[in-house]
Coordinates of C-alpha atoms and ligand atoms in Angstrom, one line a residue:
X1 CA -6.6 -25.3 -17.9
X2 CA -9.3 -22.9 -16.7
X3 CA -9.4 -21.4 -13.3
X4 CA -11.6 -19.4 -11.7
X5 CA -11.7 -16.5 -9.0
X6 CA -12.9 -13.7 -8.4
X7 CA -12.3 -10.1 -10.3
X8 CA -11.0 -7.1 -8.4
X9 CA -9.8 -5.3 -11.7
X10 CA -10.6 -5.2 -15.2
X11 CA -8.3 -6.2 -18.3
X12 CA -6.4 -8.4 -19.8
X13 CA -2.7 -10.2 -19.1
X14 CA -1.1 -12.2 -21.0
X15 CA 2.2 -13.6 -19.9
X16 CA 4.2 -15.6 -17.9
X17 CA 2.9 -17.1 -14.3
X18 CA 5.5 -16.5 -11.4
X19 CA 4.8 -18.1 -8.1
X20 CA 5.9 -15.7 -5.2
X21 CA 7.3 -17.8 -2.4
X22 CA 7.2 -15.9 1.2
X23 CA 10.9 -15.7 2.3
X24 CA 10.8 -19.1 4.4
X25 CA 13.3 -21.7 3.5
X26 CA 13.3 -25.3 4.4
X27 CA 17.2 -25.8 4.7
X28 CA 18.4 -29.2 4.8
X29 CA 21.0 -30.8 6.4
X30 CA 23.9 -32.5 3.9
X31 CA 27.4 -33.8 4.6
X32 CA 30.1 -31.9 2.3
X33 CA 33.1 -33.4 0.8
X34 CA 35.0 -30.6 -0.7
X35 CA 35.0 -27.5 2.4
X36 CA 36.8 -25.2 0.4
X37 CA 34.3 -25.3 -2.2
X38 CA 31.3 -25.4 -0.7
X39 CA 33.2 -22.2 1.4
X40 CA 33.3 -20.4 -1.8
X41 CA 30.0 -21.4 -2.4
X42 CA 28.7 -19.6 0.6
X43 CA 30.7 -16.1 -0.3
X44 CA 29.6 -16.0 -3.6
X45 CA 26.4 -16.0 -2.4
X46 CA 26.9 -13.4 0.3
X47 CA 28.2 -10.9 -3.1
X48 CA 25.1 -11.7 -4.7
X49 CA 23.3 -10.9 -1.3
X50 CA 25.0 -7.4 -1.2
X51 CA 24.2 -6.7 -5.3
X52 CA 20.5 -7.7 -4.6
X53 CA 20.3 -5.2 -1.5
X54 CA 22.2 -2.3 -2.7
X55 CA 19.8 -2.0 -5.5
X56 CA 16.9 -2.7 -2.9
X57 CA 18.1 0.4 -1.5
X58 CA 18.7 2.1 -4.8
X59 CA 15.0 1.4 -5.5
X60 CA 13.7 2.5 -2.4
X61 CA 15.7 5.6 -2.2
X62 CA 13.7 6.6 -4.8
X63 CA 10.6 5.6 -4.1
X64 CA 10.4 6.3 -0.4
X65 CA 13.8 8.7 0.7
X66 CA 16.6 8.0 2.7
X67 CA 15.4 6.7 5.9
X68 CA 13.3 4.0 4.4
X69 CA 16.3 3.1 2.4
X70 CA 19.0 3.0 4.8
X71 CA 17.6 -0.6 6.1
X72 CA 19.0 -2.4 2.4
X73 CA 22.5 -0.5 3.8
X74 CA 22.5 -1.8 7.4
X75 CA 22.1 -5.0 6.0
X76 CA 24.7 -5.0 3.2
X77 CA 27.1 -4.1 6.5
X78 CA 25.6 -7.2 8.5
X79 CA 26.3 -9.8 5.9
X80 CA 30.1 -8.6 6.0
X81 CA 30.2 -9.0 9.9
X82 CA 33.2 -10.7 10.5
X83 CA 31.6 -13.1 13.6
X84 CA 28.7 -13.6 11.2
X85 CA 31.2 -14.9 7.9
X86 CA 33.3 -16.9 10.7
X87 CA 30.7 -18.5 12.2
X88 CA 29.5 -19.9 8.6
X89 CA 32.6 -20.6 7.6
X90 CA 33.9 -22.4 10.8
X91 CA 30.9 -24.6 10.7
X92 CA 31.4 -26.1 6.4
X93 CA 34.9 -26.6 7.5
X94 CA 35.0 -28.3 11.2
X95 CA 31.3 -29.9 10.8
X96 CA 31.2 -30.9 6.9
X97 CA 27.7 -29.9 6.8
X98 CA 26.5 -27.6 3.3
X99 CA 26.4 -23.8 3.5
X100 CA 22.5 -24.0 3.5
X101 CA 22.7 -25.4 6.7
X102 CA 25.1 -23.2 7.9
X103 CA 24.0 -19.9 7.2
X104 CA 20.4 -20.9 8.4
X105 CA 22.0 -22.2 11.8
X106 CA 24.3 -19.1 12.3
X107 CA 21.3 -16.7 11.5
X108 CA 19.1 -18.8 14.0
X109 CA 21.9 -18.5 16.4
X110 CA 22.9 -14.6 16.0
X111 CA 18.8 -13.9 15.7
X112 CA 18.2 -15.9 19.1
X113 CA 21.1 -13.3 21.1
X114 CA 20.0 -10.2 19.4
X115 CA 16.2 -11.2 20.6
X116 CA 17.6 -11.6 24.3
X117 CA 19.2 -8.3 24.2
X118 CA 18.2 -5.4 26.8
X119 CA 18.2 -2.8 24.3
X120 CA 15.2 -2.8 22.0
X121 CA 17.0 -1.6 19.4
X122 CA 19.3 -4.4 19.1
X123 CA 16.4 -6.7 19.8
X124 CA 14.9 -5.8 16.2
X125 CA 18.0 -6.9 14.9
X126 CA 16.9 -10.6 15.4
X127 CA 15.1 -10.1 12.4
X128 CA 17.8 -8.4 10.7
X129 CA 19.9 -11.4 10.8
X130 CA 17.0 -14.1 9.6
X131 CA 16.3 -11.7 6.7
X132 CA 19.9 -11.5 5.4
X133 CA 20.3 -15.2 6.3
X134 CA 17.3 -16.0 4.0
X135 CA 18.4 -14.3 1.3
X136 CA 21.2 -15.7 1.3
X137 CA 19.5 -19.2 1.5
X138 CA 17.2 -17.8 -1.5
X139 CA 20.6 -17.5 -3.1
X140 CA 22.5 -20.5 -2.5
X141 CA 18.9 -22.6 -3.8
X142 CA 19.2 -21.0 -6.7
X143 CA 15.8 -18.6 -6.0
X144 CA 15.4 -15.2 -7.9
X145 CA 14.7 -12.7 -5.7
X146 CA 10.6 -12.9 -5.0
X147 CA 10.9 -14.9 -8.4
X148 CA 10.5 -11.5 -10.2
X149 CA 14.2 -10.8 -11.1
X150 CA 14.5 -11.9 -14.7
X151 CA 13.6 -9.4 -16.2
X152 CA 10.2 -10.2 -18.4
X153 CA 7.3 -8.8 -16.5
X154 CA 5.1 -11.5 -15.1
X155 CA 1.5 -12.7 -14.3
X156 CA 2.2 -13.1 -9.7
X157 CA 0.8 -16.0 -8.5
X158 CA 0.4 -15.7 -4.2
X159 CA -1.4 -17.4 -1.7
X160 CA -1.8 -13.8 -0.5
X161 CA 0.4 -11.0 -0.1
X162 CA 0.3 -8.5 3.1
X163 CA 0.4 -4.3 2.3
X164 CA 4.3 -4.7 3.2
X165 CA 5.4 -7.7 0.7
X166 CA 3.0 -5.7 -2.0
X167 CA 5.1 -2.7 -1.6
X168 CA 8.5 -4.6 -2.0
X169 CA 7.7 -5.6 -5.4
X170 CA 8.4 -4.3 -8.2
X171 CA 5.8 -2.7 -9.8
X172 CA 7.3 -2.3 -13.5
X173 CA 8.0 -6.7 -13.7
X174 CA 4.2 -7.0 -12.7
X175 CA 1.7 -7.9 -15.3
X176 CA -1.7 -9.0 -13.2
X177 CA -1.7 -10.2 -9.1
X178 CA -3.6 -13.7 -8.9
X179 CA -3.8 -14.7 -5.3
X180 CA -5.8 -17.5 -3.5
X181 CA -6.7 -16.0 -0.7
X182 CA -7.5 -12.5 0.1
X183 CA -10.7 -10.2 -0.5
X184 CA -11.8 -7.5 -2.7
X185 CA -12.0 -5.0 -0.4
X186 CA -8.2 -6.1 0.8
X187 CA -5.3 -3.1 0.4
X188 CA -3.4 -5.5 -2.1
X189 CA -6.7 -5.1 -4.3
X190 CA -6.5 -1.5 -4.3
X191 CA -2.9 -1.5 -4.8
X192 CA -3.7 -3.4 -8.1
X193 CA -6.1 -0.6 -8.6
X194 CA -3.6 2.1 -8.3
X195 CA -1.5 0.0 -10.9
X196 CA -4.3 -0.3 -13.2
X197 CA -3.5 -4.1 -13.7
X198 CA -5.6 -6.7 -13.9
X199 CA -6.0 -8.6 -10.6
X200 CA -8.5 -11.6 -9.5
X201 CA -8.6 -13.5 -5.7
X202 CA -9.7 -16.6 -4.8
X203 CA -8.1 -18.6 -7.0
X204 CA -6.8 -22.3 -6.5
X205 CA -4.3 -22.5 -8.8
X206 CA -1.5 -25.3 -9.2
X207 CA 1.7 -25.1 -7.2
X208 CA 3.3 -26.4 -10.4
X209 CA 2.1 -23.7 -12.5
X210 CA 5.8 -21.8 -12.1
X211 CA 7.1 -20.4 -15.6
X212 CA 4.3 -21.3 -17.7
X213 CA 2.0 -19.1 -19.7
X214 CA -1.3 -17.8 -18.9
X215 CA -4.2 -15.3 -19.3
X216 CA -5.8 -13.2 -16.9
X217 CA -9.2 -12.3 -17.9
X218 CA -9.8 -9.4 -15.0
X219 CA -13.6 -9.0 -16.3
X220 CA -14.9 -13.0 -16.2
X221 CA -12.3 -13.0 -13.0
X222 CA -10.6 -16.1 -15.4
X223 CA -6.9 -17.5 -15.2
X224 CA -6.3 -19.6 -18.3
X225 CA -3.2 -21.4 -17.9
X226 CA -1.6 -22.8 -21.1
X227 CA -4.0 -22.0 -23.8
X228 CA -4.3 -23.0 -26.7
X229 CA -3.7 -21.1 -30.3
X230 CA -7.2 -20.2 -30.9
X231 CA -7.7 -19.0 -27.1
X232 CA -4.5 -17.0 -27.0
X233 CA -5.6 -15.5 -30.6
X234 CA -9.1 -14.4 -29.3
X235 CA -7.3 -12.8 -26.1
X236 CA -5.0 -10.6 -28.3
X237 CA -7.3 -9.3 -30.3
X238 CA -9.4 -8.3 -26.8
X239 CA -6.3 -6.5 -25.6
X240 CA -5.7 -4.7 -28.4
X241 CA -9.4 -3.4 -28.1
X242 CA -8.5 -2.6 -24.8
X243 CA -5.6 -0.5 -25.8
X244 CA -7.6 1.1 -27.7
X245 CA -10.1 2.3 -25.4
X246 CA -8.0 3.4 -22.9
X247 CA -6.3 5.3 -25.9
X248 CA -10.1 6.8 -26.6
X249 CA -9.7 7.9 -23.1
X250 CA -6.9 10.0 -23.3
X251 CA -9.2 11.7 -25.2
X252 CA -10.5 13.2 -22.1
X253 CA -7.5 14.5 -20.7
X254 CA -7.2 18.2 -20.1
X255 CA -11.2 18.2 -20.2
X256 CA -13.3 19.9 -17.3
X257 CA -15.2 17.2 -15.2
X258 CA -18.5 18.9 -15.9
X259 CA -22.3 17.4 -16.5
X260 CA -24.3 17.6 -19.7
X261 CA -26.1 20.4 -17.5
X262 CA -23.0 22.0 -16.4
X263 CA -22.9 20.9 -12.4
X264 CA -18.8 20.4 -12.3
X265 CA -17.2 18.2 -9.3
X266 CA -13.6 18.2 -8.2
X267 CA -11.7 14.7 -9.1
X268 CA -8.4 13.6 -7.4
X269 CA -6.5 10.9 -7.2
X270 CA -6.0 8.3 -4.4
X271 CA -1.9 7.0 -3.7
X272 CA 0.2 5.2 -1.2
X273 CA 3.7 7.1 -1.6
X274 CA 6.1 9.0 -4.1
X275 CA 5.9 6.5 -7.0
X276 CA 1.9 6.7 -7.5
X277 CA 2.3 10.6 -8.2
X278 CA 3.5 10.0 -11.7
X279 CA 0.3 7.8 -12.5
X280 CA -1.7 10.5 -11.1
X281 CA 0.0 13.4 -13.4
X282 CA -0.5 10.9 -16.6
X283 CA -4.0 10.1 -15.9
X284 CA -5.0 14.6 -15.4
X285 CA -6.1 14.4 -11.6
X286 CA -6.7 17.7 -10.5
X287 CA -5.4 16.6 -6.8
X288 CA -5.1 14.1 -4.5
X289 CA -7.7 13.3 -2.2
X290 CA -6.0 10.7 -0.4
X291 CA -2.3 10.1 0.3
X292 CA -2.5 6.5 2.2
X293 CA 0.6 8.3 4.4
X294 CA 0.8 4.7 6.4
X295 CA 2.7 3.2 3.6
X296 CA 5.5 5.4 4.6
X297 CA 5.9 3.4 7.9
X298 CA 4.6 0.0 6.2
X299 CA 8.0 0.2 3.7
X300 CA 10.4 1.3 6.9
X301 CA 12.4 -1.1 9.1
X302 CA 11.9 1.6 11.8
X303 CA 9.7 4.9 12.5
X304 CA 10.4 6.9 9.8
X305 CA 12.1 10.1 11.2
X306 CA 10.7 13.6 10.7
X307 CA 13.2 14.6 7.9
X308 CA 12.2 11.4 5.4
X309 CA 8.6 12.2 5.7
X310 CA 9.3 15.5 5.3
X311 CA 11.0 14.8 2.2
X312 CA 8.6 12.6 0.9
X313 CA 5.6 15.1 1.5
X314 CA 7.6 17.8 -0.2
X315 CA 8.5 15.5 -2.9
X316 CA 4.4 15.3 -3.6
X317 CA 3.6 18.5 -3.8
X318 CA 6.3 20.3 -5.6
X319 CA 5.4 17.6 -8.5
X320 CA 1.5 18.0 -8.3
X321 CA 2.9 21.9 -8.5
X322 CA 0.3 24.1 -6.7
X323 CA -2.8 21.3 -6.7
X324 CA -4.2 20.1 -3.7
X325 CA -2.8 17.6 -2.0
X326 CA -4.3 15.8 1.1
X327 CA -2.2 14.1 3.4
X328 CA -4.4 10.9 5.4
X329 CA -2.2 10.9 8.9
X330 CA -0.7 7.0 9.6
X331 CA -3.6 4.6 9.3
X332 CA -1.9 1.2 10.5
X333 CA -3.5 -1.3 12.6
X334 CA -5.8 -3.9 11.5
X335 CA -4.8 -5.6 7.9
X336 CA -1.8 -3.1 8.3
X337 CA 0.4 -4.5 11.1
X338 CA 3.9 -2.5 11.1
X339 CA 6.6 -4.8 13.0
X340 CA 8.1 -2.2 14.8
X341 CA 5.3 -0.8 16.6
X342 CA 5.2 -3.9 18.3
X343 CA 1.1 -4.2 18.5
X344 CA -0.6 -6.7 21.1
X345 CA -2.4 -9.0 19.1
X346 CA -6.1 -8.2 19.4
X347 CA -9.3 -10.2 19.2
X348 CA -10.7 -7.4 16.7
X349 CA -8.0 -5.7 15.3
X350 CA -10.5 -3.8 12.8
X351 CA -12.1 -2.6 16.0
X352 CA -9.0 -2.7 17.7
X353 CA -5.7 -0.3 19.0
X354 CA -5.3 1.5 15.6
X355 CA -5.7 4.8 13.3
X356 CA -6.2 8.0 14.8
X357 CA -6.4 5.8 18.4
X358 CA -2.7 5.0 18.3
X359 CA -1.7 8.6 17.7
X360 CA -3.9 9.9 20.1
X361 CA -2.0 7.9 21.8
X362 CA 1.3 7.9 21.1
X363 CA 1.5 11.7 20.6
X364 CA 5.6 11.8 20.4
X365 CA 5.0 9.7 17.0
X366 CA 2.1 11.6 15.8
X367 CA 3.8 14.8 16.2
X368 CA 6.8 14.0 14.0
X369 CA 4.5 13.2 11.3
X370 CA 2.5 16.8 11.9
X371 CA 5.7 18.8 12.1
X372 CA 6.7 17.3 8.5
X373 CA 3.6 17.8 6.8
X374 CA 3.5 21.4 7.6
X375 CA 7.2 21.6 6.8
X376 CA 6.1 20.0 3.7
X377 CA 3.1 22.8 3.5
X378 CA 5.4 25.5 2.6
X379 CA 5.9 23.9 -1.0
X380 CA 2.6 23.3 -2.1
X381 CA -1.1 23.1 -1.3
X382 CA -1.5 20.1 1.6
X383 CA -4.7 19.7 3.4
X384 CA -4.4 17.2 6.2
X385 CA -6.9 14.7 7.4
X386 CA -7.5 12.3 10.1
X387 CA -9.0 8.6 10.2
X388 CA -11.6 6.6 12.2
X389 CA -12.6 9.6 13.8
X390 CA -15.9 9.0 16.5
X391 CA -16.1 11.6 18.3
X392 CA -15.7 15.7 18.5
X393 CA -13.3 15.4 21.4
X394 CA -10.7 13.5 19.3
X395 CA -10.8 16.4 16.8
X396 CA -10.3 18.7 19.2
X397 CA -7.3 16.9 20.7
X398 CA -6.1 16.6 17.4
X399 CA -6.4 20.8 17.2
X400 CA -4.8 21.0 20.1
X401 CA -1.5 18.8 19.3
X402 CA -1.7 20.9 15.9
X403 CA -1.2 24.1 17.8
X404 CA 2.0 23.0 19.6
X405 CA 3.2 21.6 16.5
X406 CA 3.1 25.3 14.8
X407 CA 4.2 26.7 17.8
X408 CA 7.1 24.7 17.7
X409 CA 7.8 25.5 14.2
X410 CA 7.2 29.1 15.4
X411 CA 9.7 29.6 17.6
X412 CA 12.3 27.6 15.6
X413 CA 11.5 30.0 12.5
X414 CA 10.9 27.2 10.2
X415 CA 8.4 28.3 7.5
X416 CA 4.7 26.8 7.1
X417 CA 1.4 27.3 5.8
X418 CA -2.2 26.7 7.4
X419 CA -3.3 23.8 5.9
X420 CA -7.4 22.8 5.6
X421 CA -8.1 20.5 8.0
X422 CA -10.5 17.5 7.5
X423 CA -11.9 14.1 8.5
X424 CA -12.6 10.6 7.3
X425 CA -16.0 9.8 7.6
X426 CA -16.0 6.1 8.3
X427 CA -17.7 5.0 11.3
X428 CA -21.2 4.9 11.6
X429 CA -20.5 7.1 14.8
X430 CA -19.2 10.0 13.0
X431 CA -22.0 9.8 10.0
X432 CA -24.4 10.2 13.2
X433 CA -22.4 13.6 14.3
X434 CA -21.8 14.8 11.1
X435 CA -23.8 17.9 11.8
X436 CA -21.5 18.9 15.0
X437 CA -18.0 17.6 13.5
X438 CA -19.2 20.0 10.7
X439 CA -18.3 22.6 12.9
X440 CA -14.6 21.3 13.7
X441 CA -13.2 21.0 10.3
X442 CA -12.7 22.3 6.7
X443 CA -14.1 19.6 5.4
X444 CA -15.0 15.5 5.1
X445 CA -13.9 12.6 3.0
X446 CA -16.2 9.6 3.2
X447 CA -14.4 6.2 3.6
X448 CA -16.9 3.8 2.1
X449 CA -14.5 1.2 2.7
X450 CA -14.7 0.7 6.1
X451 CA -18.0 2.8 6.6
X452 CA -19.8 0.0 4.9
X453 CA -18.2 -3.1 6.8
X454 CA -18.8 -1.0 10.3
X455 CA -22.1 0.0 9.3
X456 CA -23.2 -3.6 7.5
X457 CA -21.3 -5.4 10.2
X458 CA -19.2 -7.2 7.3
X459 CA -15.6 -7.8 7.7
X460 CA -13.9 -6.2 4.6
X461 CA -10.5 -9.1 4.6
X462 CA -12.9 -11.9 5.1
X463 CA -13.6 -13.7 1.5
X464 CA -16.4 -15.8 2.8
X465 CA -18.4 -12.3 2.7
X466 CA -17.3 -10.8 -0.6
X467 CA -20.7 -12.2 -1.9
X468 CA -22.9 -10.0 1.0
X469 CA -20.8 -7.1 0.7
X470 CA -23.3 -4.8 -0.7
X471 CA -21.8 -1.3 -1.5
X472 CA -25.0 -0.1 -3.0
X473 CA -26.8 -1.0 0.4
X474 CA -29.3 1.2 0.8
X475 CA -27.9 2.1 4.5
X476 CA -24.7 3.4 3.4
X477 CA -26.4 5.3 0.3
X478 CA -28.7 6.9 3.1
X479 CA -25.8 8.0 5.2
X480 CA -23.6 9.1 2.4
X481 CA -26.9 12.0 1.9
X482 CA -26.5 12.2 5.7
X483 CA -23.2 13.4 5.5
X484 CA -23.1 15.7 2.3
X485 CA -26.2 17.6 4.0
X486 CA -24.5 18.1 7.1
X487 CA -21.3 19.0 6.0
X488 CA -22.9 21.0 3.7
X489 CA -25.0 22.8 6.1
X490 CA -21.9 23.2 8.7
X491 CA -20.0 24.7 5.8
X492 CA -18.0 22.2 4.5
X493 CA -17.3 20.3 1.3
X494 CA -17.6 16.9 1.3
X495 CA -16.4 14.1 -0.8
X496 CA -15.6 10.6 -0.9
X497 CA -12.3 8.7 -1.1
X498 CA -13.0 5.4 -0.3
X499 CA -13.6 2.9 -3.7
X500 CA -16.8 3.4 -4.2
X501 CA -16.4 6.7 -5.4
X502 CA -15.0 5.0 -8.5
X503 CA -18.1 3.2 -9.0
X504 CA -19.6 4.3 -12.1
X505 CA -23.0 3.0 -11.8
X506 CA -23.1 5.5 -9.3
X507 CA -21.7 8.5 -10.3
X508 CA -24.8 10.3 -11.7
X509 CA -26.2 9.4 -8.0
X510 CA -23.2 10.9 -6.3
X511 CA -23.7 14.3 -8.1
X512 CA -27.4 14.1 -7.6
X513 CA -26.4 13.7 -3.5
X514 CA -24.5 16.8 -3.9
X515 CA -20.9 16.2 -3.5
X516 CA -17.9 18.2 -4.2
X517 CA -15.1 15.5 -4.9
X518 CA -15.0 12.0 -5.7
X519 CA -11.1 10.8 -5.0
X520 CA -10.6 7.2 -7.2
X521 CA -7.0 5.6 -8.0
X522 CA -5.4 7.4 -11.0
X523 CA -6.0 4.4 -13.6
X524 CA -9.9 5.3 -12.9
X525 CA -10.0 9.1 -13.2
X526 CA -10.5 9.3 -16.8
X527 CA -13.6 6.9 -17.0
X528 CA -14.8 8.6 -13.9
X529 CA -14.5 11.9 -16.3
X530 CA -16.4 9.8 -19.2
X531 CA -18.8 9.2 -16.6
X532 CA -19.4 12.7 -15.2
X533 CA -19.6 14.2 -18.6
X534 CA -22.5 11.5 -20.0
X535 CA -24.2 12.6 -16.8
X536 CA -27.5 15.1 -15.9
X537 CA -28.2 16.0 -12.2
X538 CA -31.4 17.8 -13.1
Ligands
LIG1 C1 -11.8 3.7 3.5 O1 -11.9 3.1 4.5 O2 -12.7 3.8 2.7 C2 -10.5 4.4 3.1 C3 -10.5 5.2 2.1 O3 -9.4 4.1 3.8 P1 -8.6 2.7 3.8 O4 -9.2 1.9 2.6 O5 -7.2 3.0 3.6 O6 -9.0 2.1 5.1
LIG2 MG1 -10.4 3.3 6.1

């Protein structure tokens, strides 16, 4: 069967097809015959609960520190709560009914008097209770966990999957992302960027197609499913080619990213968190240009405090060992909705209460993220910048919160360095100002991202407009000179982050336009290399 969709990264998978079901279980009613059993049924389950989540938290103690962790722990605890077992097992035993059904009543129950608590804290408990509930459901129907937990990686089928399901995942079991809905421009398509896997959207595929074998074709944006000898034959040859190249391209590692004329450019690497940094040492970045810093919060159960960013931060940049490293502040809002900031929901969220607006705004929470970075400084090179800037009198506030920040750090004799300070270019507003925020900051990082569905009036999640989605529109290549000149003239450097700096076609224009840094996600930075080096500029 041949399906098709549309591409958001090149190469080839070929393996098994796992449907990822969102954690939402119909639960049935049944009448029991044997209590005891289906009682032993139920704590079996519960074990297999706790083994599942203590190496969640195993995983994310790695990946994201101690405080993001510490959620798989509090839940471990819940499942053993002695009202929470009771209830369960008083309700097989004096109602007949099948642990299912128990489990999902007791968790409603519990959830429904945590959510009427006074204190918020035990209010976000609610959902504490319906998680561990449905895992143990997941169990008890015989579920793996996200249907990734047998150990041979897999091809992921998904309607769609938010930032904070992506970053659950894991990474190593997953051979391509095929979802039905979603958009290119979407952050689980730059996710499969930064995991340099094949990854196509829009794709109807059968509910049915669980366990059975497939091909992703990321360049025709195909999904064969069950192919035949001669198709599977032709497609291993292909990725074997493919291996190939990308062995041609290691070729390029430890090379300068310099012009056939000798103009050089600085290239970095884009990531979300701790685990990308790795990808970014193999592939020879010379940086990072962008560290998404929201992800931080998207993979937490609650802020994250000041000492697990802090240790994440530091964790960066004593690997990348001296190169720059340039921390984005939280971005959430819009596609990124984190539970516990409890947003309103908003007409135009991509217009809406997020960004640089909600710290503005919420200073307390802004100010624990500053204080770790520049803890963090003291270990490395970190720049800092700020998104969805407009104005000069945000930057200025931003200066402002800065300077009580170090002041802070001061007078508590905690060491720090002075870190470059910079901005996303990404609204049409601040392309206009270029030439006076030029005098507020170190430097600029264009987000083409959202600069080109502000300035084209394109909404970058909706799929219907993947096909009028023009990155190459002449308006954004007009304000992209715009903003090199002005920076340039104001004395700053300028580069862009957003994923059209890993656009090929383009990189010959990019270097014409003058930049200084092109940031791209780590699988791309050698073939932008390739790129730079086949290129003139005179
Ligand atoms: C952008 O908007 O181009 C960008 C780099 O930021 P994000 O994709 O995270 O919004
Ligand atoms: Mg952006």
């Amino acid at each position: 069967m041949l399906l098709e969709g549309k591409s958001v990264f090149g190469g080839i998978a070929i393996g098994r097809l796992s449907v990822y079901h969102k954690k939402e279980n119909q639960v049935k009613r049944s009448k029991i015959s044997d209590p005891a059993a289906e009682t032993a049924r139920f704590t079996e389950a519960k074990e297999k609960a706790k083994e599942q989540l203590s190496a969640l938290y195993e995983k994310a103690l790695k990946e994201v520190g101690e405080t993001g962790a510490m959620i798989f722990e509090v839940h471990q605890m819940m499942l053993d709560d002695l009202d929470y077992i009771e209830s369960i097992t008083n309700m097989i035993e004096t109602q007949q009914v099948n642990a299912e059904f128990a489990v999902a009543a007791t968790g409603d129950n519990f959830s429904a008097m945590f959510a009427a608590m006074e204190d918020d804290y035990m209010r976000e408990r609610a959902a504490d209770v319906k998680d561990i509930s449905n895992r143990v459901i997941s169990i008890l129907h015989g579920e793996e966990q996200g249907g990734l937990s047998n150990g041979e990686p897999v091809i992921l089928l998904a309607e769609d999957l938010a930032p904070s399901e992506t970053v659950l995942l894991d990474k190593s079991k997953v051979l391509s992302f095929v979802t039905r809905f979603g958009s290119t421009n979407s952050h689980t398509a730059i996710l499969a960027r930064t995991m340099n896997i094949p990854a196509l959207i829009g794709v109807d595929f059968p509910n049915d197609a669980d366990m059975a074998f497939g091909i992703v074709d990321g360049y025709a944006g195909k999904l064969i499913i069950n192919p035949d000898e001669t198709v599977l034959a032709e497609y291993r040859v292909r990725q074997e080619e493919e291996e190939n190249k990308k062995r041609l391209l290691q070729e390029l590692k430890g090379k300068e990213n310099i012009t056939l004329d000798g103009k050089k450019i600085n290239l970095y690497a884009n990531i979300g968190g701790v685990a990308d940094v790795a990808n970014v040492l193999a592939n020879d970045a010379g940086g990072i240009g962008l560290f998404r810093s929201e992800f931080l919060y998207l993979e937490s159960e609650d802020y994250p405090t000041e000492e697990a960013q802090f240790t994440a931060y530091k964790t960066v940049v004593e690997n990348m060992a001296g190169k720059k490293v340039i921390i984005r502040t939280l971005d959430i809002g819009a596609d990124k909705q984190v539970s516990y900031f409890n947003m309103e929901k908003e007409e135009n969220p991509a217009m809406g209460y997020r960004a640089i607006r909600i710290c503005l705004d919420r200073t307390d929470i802004f100010k624990t993220q500053l204080r770790a970075i520049y803890r963090a400084s003291y270990y490395g090179t970190i720049s800092i910048m700020f998104p969805m800037i407009i104005s000069t009198s945000e930057v200025k506030k931003i200066k402002e919160l800065i300077a009580e920040v170090k002041a802070e750090l001061d007078s508590e004799g905690i060491p720090y360095k002075n870190c470059e300070i910079g901005i996303m270019i990404e609204t049409p507003a601040a392309v206009m100002i270029s030439d006076l925020l030029a005098e507020e900051v170190d430097f600029f990082s264009i987000g083409t991202n959202d600069l080109t569905q502000y300035t084209l009036a394109l909404d970058r999640q909706n799929p219907k407009l993947d096909g009028i989605y023009d990155a190459h529109h002449e308006a954004v290549l007009r304000m992209l000179q715009m903003v090199v000149d002005n920076g340039h003239k104001g004395g700053c450097w300028v580069g862009i982050c957003g994923e059209l700096g890993a656009d090929i076609s383009l990189t010959e224009t990019f270097l014409k336009m003058g930049f200084d840094e092109l940031s791209v996600s780590p699988s791309m930075i050698l073939k932008v290399r390739e790129a730079i080096r086949n290129s003139r500029v005179s």
